[in-house]
Amino acid sequence: MMGTIWINAGLGLLAFVITLATALSSNVLLVALERAGVAFIVFFLAAFPIRWVFAIVAKTQASASSSANAGEPGPEASVAPSLTGREDGPSEEDEGTFAPLQFSRVEKVHPAEDPTTVAEVVRRLTDE
């Protein structure tokens, strides 16, 4: 959830003050305090689901914006070119020509995730 318990307390305190100010104009002090206390409790407890909904909305907006920016270089991309001694990046001499990125090492696939191994396991299971 977003925020802390102080957000709930602040919302409850705001409801308490507004309710007390409006109830004092037409009620006795004890009744006004009772109604303001009830307003504090109601708004304090109502802030929990409100914060929960805001957290869900913020999370979905963040994931939507991150998926929209997937094609754009992130902060990691700005760090990588500044490293010296890298052979897979373009050199300073051929800035005007296009050269595809070449990886110096090959990624290894775990045997359990290898497509040929998975296909063999599925074939064995379907034959039995």
XYZ file of C-alpha atoms in Angstrom:
128
model
C 0.000 0.000 0.000
C 1.049 3.548 -0.611
C 1.967 5.833 2.233
C 1.819 5.262 5.944
C -0.699 5.288 8.775
C -0.190 9.066 9.004
C -2.222 9.502 5.827
C -5.137 7.737 7.513
C -4.703 9.783 10.667
C -4.539 13.028 8.703
C -7.697 12.202 6.778
C -9.453 11.241 10.011
C -8.285 14.418 11.741
C -9.519 16.519 8.839
C -12.933 14.839 9.056
C -12.922 15.336 12.844
C -12.261 19.083 12.572
C -14.805 19.673 9.801
C -17.481 17.634 11.575
C -16.790 19.341 14.915
C -16.964 22.799 13.356
C -20.242 22.105 11.587
C -21.845 20.182 14.480
C -21.036 22.865 17.066
C -23.252 25.354 15.291
C -26.418 23.359 15.978
C -25.559 20.834 18.772
C -24.274 20.644 22.308
C -20.495 20.199 22.751
C -20.772 16.547 23.865
C -22.919 15.577 20.858
C -20.595 17.476 18.505
C -17.551 15.681 19.942
C -19.294 12.315 19.651
C -20.171 12.933 15.991
C -16.673 14.220 15.259
C -15.192 11.083 16.875
C -17.391 8.852 14.748
C -16.337 10.817 11.651
C -12.673 10.353 12.617
C -13.089 6.583 12.971
C -15.068 6.233 9.737
C -12.631 8.277 7.658
C -9.596 6.658 9.312
C -10.892 3.204 8.376
C -12.120 4.294 4.937
C -8.626 5.498 4.048
C -7.292 1.901 3.994
C -9.295 0.723 0.956
C -8.784 4.094 -0.736
C -4.991 3.771 -0.376
C -5.211 0.157 -1.586
C -7.073 1.217 -4.748
C -4.595 4.038 -5.382
C -1.697 1.565 -5.024
C -3.267 -0.794 -7.572
C -3.904 2.056 -10.015
C -0.359 3.362 -9.603
C 1.086 -0.115 -10.122
C -0.914 -0.694 -13.320
C 0.054 2.727 -14.670
C 3.713 2.060 -13.871
C 3.634 -1.317 -15.601
C 1.821 0.186 -18.605
C 4.372 2.974 -18.906
C 7.274 0.554 -18.520
C 5.877 -1.691 -21.261
C 5.376 1.361 -23.496
C 8.987 2.415 -22.910
C 10.364 -1.069 -23.590
C 11.794 0.027 -26.932
C 13.532 3.033 -25.472
C 16.912 2.654 -23.798
C 16.768 2.639 -20.039
C 19.272 3.973 -17.525
C 21.428 0.864 -17.994
C 22.002 1.745 -21.640
C 23.595 5.062 -20.728
C 26.092 3.346 -18.431
C 27.240 0.603 -20.821
C 28.815 2.799 -23.550
C 30.945 4.631 -21.017
C 32.798 1.437 -20.109
C 36.247 1.181 -21.655
C 37.742 -1.930 -23.179
C 34.462 -3.248 -24.600
C 34.809 -4.963 -27.962
C 31.132 -5.451 -28.783
C 30.288 -1.756 -29.151
C 31.011 0.517 -32.120
C 34.398 2.154 -32.206
C 34.999 5.867 -32.530
C 36.297 5.503 -36.082
C 33.102 4.203 -37.723
C 30.476 6.496 -36.256
C 28.933 7.189 -39.683
C 28.441 3.548 -40.703
C 25.988 1.062 -39.302
C 27.433 -2.043 -37.662
C 25.169 -4.603 -35.984
C 25.845 -5.418 -32.369
C 28.020 -8.515 -31.917
C 28.070 -10.367 -28.635
C 31.414 -11.655 -27.456
C 29.957 -14.520 -25.431
C 27.148 -16.946 -26.129
C 24.347 -17.301 -23.606
C 24.018 -20.798 -22.239
C 20.567 -22.348 -21.981
C 19.857 -24.437 -18.921
C 19.221 -28.102 -19.922
C 15.760 -28.057 -18.352
C 14.818 -25.031 -20.487
C 16.404 -26.280 -23.730
C 13.661 -26.658 -26.362
C 14.988 -29.982 -27.650
C 15.072 -31.460 -24.142
C 11.562 -30.238 -23.426
C 10.320 -31.702 -26.739
C 11.879 -35.089 -25.933
C 10.266 -35.131 -22.487
C 6.863 -34.292 -23.957
C 7.236 -37.042 -26.594
C 8.129 -39.601 -23.937
C 5.178 -38.579 -21.782
C 2.702 -38.737 -24.672
C 3.950 -42.176 -25.789
C 3.295 -43.767 -22.398
